[in-house]
GROMACS .gro file of C-alpha atoms in nm:
model
  217
    1MET     CA    1   9.389   4.501   8.545
    2ARG     CA    2   9.647   4.730   8.396
    3ARG     CA    3   9.791   4.975   8.644
    4LYS     CA    4   9.761   5.339   8.545
    5THR     CA    5  10.084   5.529   8.524
    6ALA     CA    6  10.117   5.888   8.640
    7PRO     CA    7  10.149   6.144   8.363
    8ALA     CA    8  10.503   6.239   8.289
    9VAL     CA    9  10.618   6.569   8.436
   10PRO     CA   10  10.770   6.785   8.164
   11GLU     CA   11  11.134   6.860   8.223
   12HIS     CA   12  11.239   7.220   8.269
   13ARG     CA   13  11.487   7.288   7.998
   14PRO     CA   14  11.727   7.578   8.028
   15ASP     CA   15  11.705   7.852   7.771
   16PRO     CA   16  11.928   7.814   7.468
   17PRO     CA   17  12.257   8.000   7.513
   18ARG     CA   18  12.157   8.275   7.270
   19VAL     CA   19  11.827   8.341   7.452
   20ALA     CA   20  11.997   8.337   7.792
   21TRP     CA   21  12.268   8.576   7.671
   22ARG     CA   22  12.008   8.814   7.529
   23ARG     CA   23  11.815   8.821   7.856
   24GLN     CA   24  12.132   8.884   8.058
   25MET     CA   25  12.249   9.150   7.814
   26ARG     CA   26  11.914   9.329   7.834
   27GLU     CA   27  11.921   9.327   8.213
   28ARG     CA   28  12.279   9.459   8.223
   29VAL     CA   29  12.197   9.743   7.985
   30LEU     CA   30  11.889   9.844   8.182
   31ALA     CA   31  12.075   9.824   8.512
   32GLU     CA   32  12.348  10.051   8.378
   33ALA     CA   33  12.090  10.286   8.223
   34ARG     CA   34  11.922  10.310   8.563
   35ALA     CA   35  12.250  10.389   8.734
   36LEU     CA   36  12.346  10.655   8.478
   37ALA     CA   37  12.000  10.815   8.491
   38ALA     CA   38  12.019  10.826   8.870
   39GLU     CA   39  12.362  10.988   8.857
   40GLY     CA   40  12.292  11.264   8.609
   41GLY     CA   41  11.945  11.235   8.457
   42TRP     CA   42  11.837  11.068   8.137
   43ASP     CA   43  11.963  11.354   7.921
   44ARG     CA   44  12.319  11.247   7.997
   45VAL     CA   45  12.272  10.879   7.920
   46ARG     CA   46  12.447  10.779   7.597
   47VAL     CA   47  12.435  10.447   7.417
   48ALA     CA   48  12.814  10.450   7.389
   49ASP     CA   49  12.844  10.474   7.768
   50LEU     CA   50  12.590  10.197   7.816
   51ALA     CA   51  12.778   9.972   7.576
   52LEU     CA   52  13.103  10.032   7.763
   53ARG     CA   53  12.961   9.981   8.109
   54ALA     CA   54  12.746   9.679   8.017
   55GLU     CA   55  13.030   9.530   7.808
   56VAL     CA   56  12.817   9.481   7.497
   57SER     CA   57  12.836   9.631   7.152
   58ARG     CA   58  12.629   9.927   7.043
   59PRO     CA   59  12.478   9.729   6.751
   60SER     CA   60  12.357   9.469   7.003
   61ILE     CA   61  12.190   9.741   7.209
   62TYR     CA   62  12.022   9.894   6.904
   63LYS     CA   63  11.906   9.552   6.787
   64GLU     CA   64  11.748   9.479   7.125
   65PHE     CA   65  11.590   9.817   7.201
   66GLY     CA   66  11.558   9.986   6.863
   67ASP     CA   67  11.691  10.324   6.971
   68ARG     CA   68  11.769  10.532   7.278
   69ALA     CA   69  11.401  10.607   7.332
   70GLY     CA   70  11.336  10.233   7.334
   71ILE     CA   71  11.586  10.195   7.617
   72GLY     CA   72  11.411  10.472   7.809
   73GLN     CA   73  11.072  10.312   7.767
   74ALA     CA   74  11.202   9.970   7.869
   75LEU     CA   75  11.367  10.124   8.175
   76VAL     CA   76  11.050  10.300   8.285
   77LEU     CA   77  10.852   9.978   8.234
   78ARG     CA   78  11.105   9.789   8.447
   79GLU     CA   79  11.098  10.045   8.727
   80THR     CA   80  10.721  10.074   8.711
   81GLU     CA   81  10.678   9.700   8.754
   82ALA     CA   82  10.901   9.701   9.062
   83PHE     CA   83  10.716  10.001   9.206
   84LEU     CA   84  10.373   9.849   9.146
   85LEU     CA   85  10.474   9.519   9.307
   86GLY     CA   86  10.575   9.711   9.619
   87LEU     CA   87  10.255   9.916   9.614
   88ALA     CA   88  10.039   9.605   9.578
   89ALA     CA   89  10.209   9.447   9.879
   90VAL     CA   90  10.144   9.759  10.089
   91LEU     CA   91   9.776   9.777   9.992
   92HIS     CA   92   9.706   9.408  10.048
   93ALA     CA   93   9.877   9.412  10.387
   94ARG     CA   94   9.614   9.660  10.513
   95ARG     CA   95   9.311   9.553  10.313
   96ASP     CA   96   9.087   9.539  10.624
   97ASP     CA   97   9.102   9.919  10.657
   98VAL     CA   98   9.064  10.099  10.322
   99GLY     CA   99   9.157  10.441  10.459
  100ALA     CA  100   9.469  10.316  10.633
  101ALA     CA  101   9.570  10.114  10.326
  102LEU     CA  102   9.533  10.418  10.100
  103GLU     CA  103   9.742  10.626  10.339
  104ALA     CA  104  10.011  10.359  10.342
  105GLY     CA  105  10.003  10.336   9.963
  106VAL     CA  106  10.047  10.710   9.916
  107ALA     CA  107  10.324  10.714  10.178
  108HIS     CA  108  10.497  10.432   9.992
  109ALA     CA  109  10.481  10.624   9.663
  110LEU     CA  110  10.618  10.942   9.821
  111ALA     CA  111  10.895  10.747   9.993
  112GLU     CA  112  10.996  10.591   9.661
  113ALA     CA  113  11.014  10.940   9.510
  114GLY     CA  114  11.253  11.039   9.788
  115ASP     CA  115  11.454  10.722   9.837
  116ASN     CA  116  11.469  10.552   9.496
  117PRO     CA  117  11.768  10.707   9.316
  118PHE     CA  118  11.616  10.652   8.974
  119VAL     CA  119  11.277  10.800   9.059
  120GLY     CA  120  11.441  11.080   9.254
  121ALA     CA  121  11.669  11.178   8.967
  122VAL     CA  122  11.387  11.178   8.715
  123LEU     CA  123  11.151  11.378   8.935
  124THR     CA  124  11.420  11.629   9.030
  125ALA     CA  125  11.500  11.687   8.666
  126ALA     CA  126  11.133  11.692   8.576
  127ARG     CA  127  11.069  11.981   8.813
  128GLY     CA  128  11.328  12.175   8.615
  129GLY     CA  129  11.183  12.056   8.285
  130THR     CA  130  11.508  11.902   8.162
  131ASP     CA  131  11.479  11.525   8.180
  132ALA     CA  132  11.383  11.345   7.860
  133LEU     CA  133  11.230  11.055   8.055
  134LEU     CA  134  10.952  11.285   8.174
  135PRO     CA  135  10.720  11.204   7.879
  136PHE     CA  136  10.728  10.837   7.976
  137LEU     CA  137  10.620  10.927   8.330
  138THR     CA  138  10.347  11.185   8.276
  139SER     CA  139  10.222  11.275   7.931
  140ARG     CA  140  10.192  10.918   7.804
  141PRO     CA  141   9.917  10.712   7.967
  142GLU     CA  142  10.139  10.405   7.984
  143PRO     CA  143  10.299  10.269   8.184
  144VAL     CA  144  10.277  10.460   8.512
  145PHE     CA  145   9.932  10.613   8.519
  146SER     CA  146   9.728  10.337   8.356
  147ASN     CA  147   9.901  10.054   8.540
  148ALA     CA  148   9.874  10.223   8.880
  149TRP     CA  149   9.511  10.314   8.810
  150ARG     CA  150   9.431   9.957   8.706
  151LEU     CA  151   9.601   9.814   9.014
  152LEU     CA  152   9.411  10.045   9.247
  153ALA     CA  153   9.078  10.000   9.069
  154ASP     CA  154   9.110   9.621   9.093
  155TRP     CA  155   9.205   9.645   9.460
  156LEU     CA  156   8.908   9.869   9.538
  157GLY     CA  157   8.684   9.616   9.365
  158GLU     CA  158   8.805   9.357   9.615
  159VAL     CA  159   8.794   9.566   9.934
  160ALA     CA  160   8.490   9.786   9.858
  161PRO     CA  161   8.261   9.569   9.645
  162GLY     CA  162   7.952   9.747   9.778
  163THR     CA  163   8.062  10.079   9.628
  164PRO     CA  164   7.929  10.145   9.276
  165ALA     CA  165   8.183  10.064   9.005
  166ASP     CA  166   8.184  10.419   8.866
  167ARG     CA  167   8.273  10.553   9.211
  168ARG     CA  168   8.558  10.305   9.244
  169LEU     CA  169   8.699  10.405   8.904
  170GLU     CA  170   8.670  10.774   8.991
  171ALA     CA  171   8.839  10.714   9.326
  172ALA     CA  172   9.128  10.524   9.164
  173ASP     CA  173   9.176  10.804   8.912
  174LEU     CA  174   9.174  11.068   9.186
  175ALA     CA  175   9.420  10.876   9.405
  176VAL     CA  176   9.673  10.829   9.126
  177ARG     CA  177   9.650  11.186   8.998
  178LEU     CA  178   9.684  11.341   9.343
  179THR     CA  179   9.976  11.117   9.435
  180LEU     CA  180  10.162  11.187   9.111
  181SER     CA  181  10.108  11.559   9.154
  182HIS     CA  182  10.257  11.545   9.503
  183MET     CA  183  10.551  11.340   9.374
  184LEU     CA  184  10.624  11.604   9.109
  185LEU     CA  185  10.548  11.905   9.329
  186PRO     CA  186  10.576  11.815   9.698
  187SER     CA  187  10.359  12.003   9.946
  188PRO     CA  188  10.519  12.196  10.235
  189ARG     CA  189  10.305  11.970  10.456
  190THR     CA  190  10.435  11.646  10.307
  191ALA     CA  191  10.378  11.447  10.626
  192GLU     CA  192  10.004  11.519  10.602
  193THR     CA  193   9.976  11.428  10.232
  194PRO     CA  194   9.892  11.055  10.270
  195ALA     CA  195   9.605  11.129  10.508
  196ARG     CA  196   9.474  11.415  10.293
  197VAL     CA  197   9.475  11.202   9.976
  198SER     CA  198   9.315  10.912  10.160
  199ARG     CA  199   9.038  11.135  10.299
  200ALA     CA  200   8.960  11.266   9.950
  201VAL     CA  201   8.948  10.917   9.800
  202CYS     CA  202   8.734  10.779  10.083
  203ALA     CA  203   8.493  11.069  10.035
  204VAL     CA  204   8.446  10.970   9.670
  205LEU     CA  205   8.394  10.609   9.777
  206GLY     CA  206   8.145  10.711  10.046
  207LEU     CA  207   8.353  10.537  10.312
  208PRO     CA  208   8.451  10.674  10.655
  209HIS     CA  209   8.810  10.779  10.705
  210LEU     CA  210   8.903  10.729  11.068
  211PRO     CA  211   9.212  10.890  11.223
  212PRO     CA  212   9.487  10.652  11.344
  213ALA     CA  213   9.383  10.693  11.708
  214ALA     CA  214   9.033  10.572  11.629
  215THR     CA  215   9.153  10.267  11.436
  216GLY     CA  216   9.401  10.159  11.699
  217THR     CA  217   9.697  10.187  11.459
   0.00000   0.00000   0.00000
C-alpha cells in the first residue's frame, strides 16, 4: 500500500525589494508626519519637510499618497487602527461587567486624548478651529466614528445578546458620540465622565450600572 505523503507547506517568500522598500517608505513618511503633526499641528506639515526627514523624494511621496490630503487620511487611518486595537483590548478584558468595561473604554479614550501626542495636538488645534486634520476626525464618518461604532456594536452583541439589536446600535452610537464630545470639549468633572457615559449607555441597554464598591472593583 502506497504511503500517503503530507501536503507540502508553502514557503514564506520575502517581499520583492521594490514592495519592501515601498512599505518601509510609507511607514517612514507616516511616522514623520505623525511627529510633525504632534509638534505643531497638521497645518504646519509640509511634503518638503516629510521628504527631508523620511529621506525620500517628494515625487515618491506624491506617487504613494496622491497629495497632502492623502497623507493626512492615511495618518488618521493608521492612528485610528492603533487606538481601536487598544480599545478592543480594554473592553474584552472586562467583558463580564458591561458597565465597568464601558467605563474603562471611555477612560482609555480620554487618556489617549491627553497622553497621545498626535491625538493631543489634533484635538488642541481642533478646539481652536485651526487644524486641517479635523475633518478626518469629525465631519467625515470614516474612519473614527464608524469604526469605533462598529467595534462597540459588535462587542455589545457578544456581551449583551439578550438586548434587542436596535438598542445595542443606539447604545453604541450614544457611547461614541458622547466620548468624542468629551475628547473635543472636556468637562470640568473629567474624572466622572467615564461613569456618566457608562450609566447613560447602560440605561439605553436596559442593564444595571453598579458603582465600583458594589462590583468589588
